[in-house]
One Martini backbone bead per residue (centre of mass of N, CA, C, O) as a GRO file, in nm:
protein
  180
    1MET     BB    1   6.791   8.334  12.635
    2ALA     BB    2   6.625   8.489  12.425
    3ILE     BB    3   6.428   8.268  12.430
    4ALA     BB    4   6.365   8.260  12.743
    5LEU     BB    5   6.289   8.556  12.714
    6VAL     BB    6   6.009   8.523  12.531
    7TYR     BB    7   5.859   8.316  12.676
    8LEU     BB    8   5.821   8.485  12.920
    9ALA     BB    9   5.676   8.694  12.810
   10ILE     BB   10   5.428   8.531  12.651
   11ARG     BB   11   5.357   8.473  13.004
   12HIS     BB   12   5.378   8.709  13.199
   13PHE     BB   13   5.622   8.788  13.328
   14ASP     BB   14   5.727   8.967  13.640
   15PHE     BB   15   6.051   9.086  13.632
   16LYS     BB   16   6.004   9.217  13.932
   17GLN     BB   17   6.066   9.015  14.061
   18LEU     BB   18   6.388   9.047  13.997
   19ASN     BB   19   6.615   9.145  14.202
   20VAL     BB   20   6.787   9.396  14.035
   21LYS     BB   21   6.995   9.648  14.235
   22LEU     BB   22   7.203   9.904  14.254
   23GLN     BB   23   7.402   9.916  14.536
   24TRP     BB   24   7.628   9.967  14.798
   25ASP     BB   25   7.593   9.652  14.890
   26VAL     BB   26   7.710   9.481  14.624
   27LEU     BB   27   8.006   9.456  14.682
   28PHE     BB   28   8.001   9.294  14.922
   29TRP     BB   29   7.842   9.061  14.835
   30VAL     BB   30   8.001   8.957  14.631
   31LEU     BB   31   8.258   8.899  14.793
   32ALA     BB   32   8.131   8.715  14.997
   33ILE     BB   33   8.038   8.481  14.820
   34PHE     BB   34   8.306   8.438  14.660
   35LEU     BB   35   8.476   8.406  14.929
   36GLY     BB   36   8.328   8.161  15.020
   37ALA     BB   37   8.313   7.990  14.796
   38GLY     BB   38   8.609   7.942  14.818
   39LEU     BB   39   8.621   7.813  15.067
   40LEU     BB   40   8.414   7.564  15.067
   41SER     BB   41   8.604   7.469  14.816
   42ASP     BB   42   8.839   7.391  15.032
   43LEU     BB   43   8.686   7.231  15.221
   44ALA     BB   44   8.568   7.024  15.039
   45PHE     BB   45   8.816   6.876  14.910
   46ASP     BB   46   8.953   6.807  15.194
   47TYR     BB   47   8.744   6.609  15.245
   48TYR     BB   48   8.804   6.431  14.992
   49ASP     BB   49   9.061   6.327  15.057
   50LEU     BB   50   8.998   6.139  15.250
   51PHE     BB   51   8.905   5.958  14.969
   52PRO     BB   52   9.110   5.923  14.758
   53SER     BB   53   8.973   5.804  14.491
   54LEU     BB   54   8.851   6.079  14.425
   55THR     BB   55   9.092   6.244  14.396
   56ASP     BB   56   9.478   6.366  14.391
   57ASN     BB   57   9.533   6.474  14.668
   58PHE     BB   58   9.508   6.769  14.625
   59THR     BB   59   9.530   7.038  14.829
   60TYR     BB   60   9.570   7.395  14.943
   61LEU     BB   61   9.624   7.334  15.269
   62GLY     BB   62   9.932   7.188  15.184
   63TYR     BB   63  10.039   7.519  15.072
   64LEU     BB   64  10.031   7.735  15.271
   65PRO     BB   65  10.369   7.833  15.322
   66TYR     BB   66  10.320   7.909  14.968
   67TYR     BB   67  10.228   8.162  15.002
   68ASP     BB   68  10.097   8.479  14.854
   69TRP     BB   69   9.978   8.700  15.063
   70ASN     BB   70   9.960   8.938  14.850
   71ILE     BB   71   9.701   9.107  14.706
   72LEU     BB   72   9.802   9.121  14.438
   73THR     BB   73   9.802   8.808  14.348
   74ALA     BB   74   9.469   8.836  14.305
   75ILE     BB   75   9.450   9.074  14.127
   76ASP     BB   76   9.641   8.949  13.923
   77LYS     BB   77   9.464   8.759  13.827
   78PHE     BB   78   9.224   8.978  13.703
   79THR     BB   79   9.417   9.141  13.516
   80SER     BB   80   9.480   8.852  13.320
   81LEU     BB   81   9.251   8.888  13.141
   82SER     BB   82   9.037   8.825  12.918
   83ARG     BB   83   8.782   8.906  12.755
   84SER     BB   84   8.635   8.675  12.655
   85ARG     BB   85   8.625   8.562  12.948
   86VAL     BB   86   8.452   8.780  13.089
   87LEU     BB   87   8.216   8.804  12.930
   88PHE     BB   88   8.145   8.522  12.979
   89SER     BB   89   8.120   8.506  13.268
   90LEU     BB   90   7.901   8.675  13.260
   91MET     BB   91   7.703   8.572  13.100
   92ASN     BB   92   7.723   8.274  13.307
   93GLY     BB   93   7.640   8.427  13.548
   94PHE     BB   94   7.352   8.502  13.481
   95TYR     BB   95   7.206   8.283  13.361
   96GLU     BB   96   7.236   8.066  13.615
   97GLU     BB   97   7.098   8.299  13.846
   98PHE     BB   98   6.846   8.343  13.687
   99PHE     BB   99   6.750   8.047  13.726
  100LEU     BB  100   6.737   8.106  14.057
  101GLY     BB  101   6.561   8.316  14.044
  102LEU     BB  102   6.285   8.231  13.863
  103LEU     BB  103   6.255   7.987  14.078
  104LEU     BB  104   6.225   8.154  14.335
  105SER     BB  105   5.940   8.311  14.170
  106THR     BB  106   5.796   8.144  14.329
  107ASN     BB  107   5.611   7.939  14.553
  108LYS     BB  108   5.703   7.922  14.884
  109LYS     BB  109   5.571   7.625  14.897
  110TYR     BB  110   5.837   7.482  14.675
  111ARG     BB  111   6.089   7.516  14.770
  112PRO     BB  112   6.205   7.234  14.848
  113LEU     BB  113   6.180   7.170  14.566
  114VAL     BB  114   6.338   7.396  14.393
  115LEU     BB  115   6.609   7.284  14.571
  116LEU     BB  116   6.639   7.047  14.417
  117PHE     BB  117   6.652   7.087  14.150
  118SER     BB  118   6.911   7.310  14.133
  119THR     BB  119   7.074   7.063  14.251
  120VAL     BB  120   7.045   6.912  13.990
  121VAL     BB  121   7.121   7.124  13.782
  122ARG     BB  122   7.386   7.229  13.895
  123THR     BB  123   7.547   6.945  13.869
  124SER     BB  124   7.504   6.852  13.603
  125PHE     BB  125   7.627   7.160  13.478
  126HIS     BB  126   7.925   6.997  13.630
  127THR     BB  127   8.024   6.723  13.530
  128TYR     BB  128   8.255   6.794  13.325
  129GLN     BB  129   8.428   6.827  13.614
  130GLY     BB  130   8.333   6.633  13.736
  131PHE     BB  131   8.178   6.470  14.016
  132PRO     BB  132   8.316   6.639  14.268
  133SER     BB  133   8.273   6.911  14.107
  134ALA     BB  134   7.971   6.903  14.077
  135LEU     BB  135   7.910   6.859  14.429
  136VAL     BB  136   7.995   7.138  14.506
  137ILE     BB  137   7.827   7.311  14.304
  138GLY     BB  138   7.531   7.171  14.364
  139VAL     BB  139   7.575   7.162  14.651
  140VAL     BB  140   7.728   7.379  14.831
  141PHE     BB  141   7.676   7.617  14.663
  142GLY     BB  142   7.370   7.598  14.632
  143LEU     BB  143   7.332   7.640  14.924
  144PHE     BB  144   7.467   7.865  14.962
  145TYR     BB  145   7.269   8.050  14.775
  146TYR     BB  146   7.027   7.998  14.888
  147PHE     BB  147   7.048   8.102  15.154
  148LEU     BB  148   7.082   8.366  15.103
  149TYR     BB  149   6.909   8.454  14.906
  150THR     BB  150   6.625   8.387  15.155
  151ARG     BB  151   6.812   8.526  15.458
  152MET     BB  152   7.006   8.750  15.367
  153TYR     BB  153   6.990   8.827  15.032
  154ASP     BB  154   6.745   8.968  14.726
  155ASN     BB  155   6.974   9.042  14.541
  156ILE     BB  156   7.100   8.883  14.225
  157LEU     BB  157   7.359   9.053  14.132
  158PRO     BB  158   7.589   8.918  14.338
  159PHE     BB  159   7.533   8.628  14.192
  160PHE     BB  160   7.613   8.678  13.941
  161LEU     BB  161   7.919   8.861  14.016
  162GLY     BB  162   8.023   8.598  14.129
  163HIS     BB  163   7.982   8.365  13.944
  164ALA     BB  164   8.171   8.506  13.744
  165PHE     BB  165   8.436   8.518  13.917
  166ALA     BB  166   8.443   8.179  13.925
  167ASP     BB  167   8.487   8.157  13.605
  168MET     BB  168   8.759   8.332  13.612
  169VAL     BB  169   8.945   8.225  13.835
  170GLY     BB  170   8.826   8.011  14.032
  171THR     BB  171   8.685   7.845  14.356
  172SER     BB  172   8.950   7.954  14.544
  173PHE     BB  173   9.079   8.136  14.785
  174PHE     BB  174   9.415   8.008  14.735
  175TYR     BB  175   9.429   8.054  14.489
  176LEU     BB  176   9.490   8.355  14.457
  177PHE     BB  177   9.785   8.319  14.575
  178ILE     BB  178   9.899   8.232  14.363
  179ALA     BB  179  10.196   8.255  14.217
  180SER     BB  180  10.265   8.314  13.835
   0.00000   0.00000   0.00000
């Protein structure tokens, strides 16, 4: 990361292009991004379940009657995290979404290429989680983040934090309500 920042400084990159602002509505957008990505993940994996050879036939929706819908169950997922996991997740969320922000700071006429390139990169970075998961992260989340950032909210801070939350506890809305 330090090498990338030095390179950008040498190239006289205007860091002001990256809109990173702490505003009152950031918390709303962090939650919307994190929970929206979680719901999309659950739906994508339920779609994968239509193709048994792609998954292990597990779906969170199949366990709906067994969830503990108490908000404290979800909060417990975060309060039980180690400091190192929180720090690594914050760093990784920043790094990956900083990359997206850099790509989106290019000329708007290149956006279709940026979208394609960022989808390929995001997918390839997550293939260690298995190809079905990498496709969900690269394509579904990538398009979701791209749409929100380019059409709804151009402050990249909530994307850093929403991604970090997903790295901390996983990207599934329903997983938040599985009792420990």
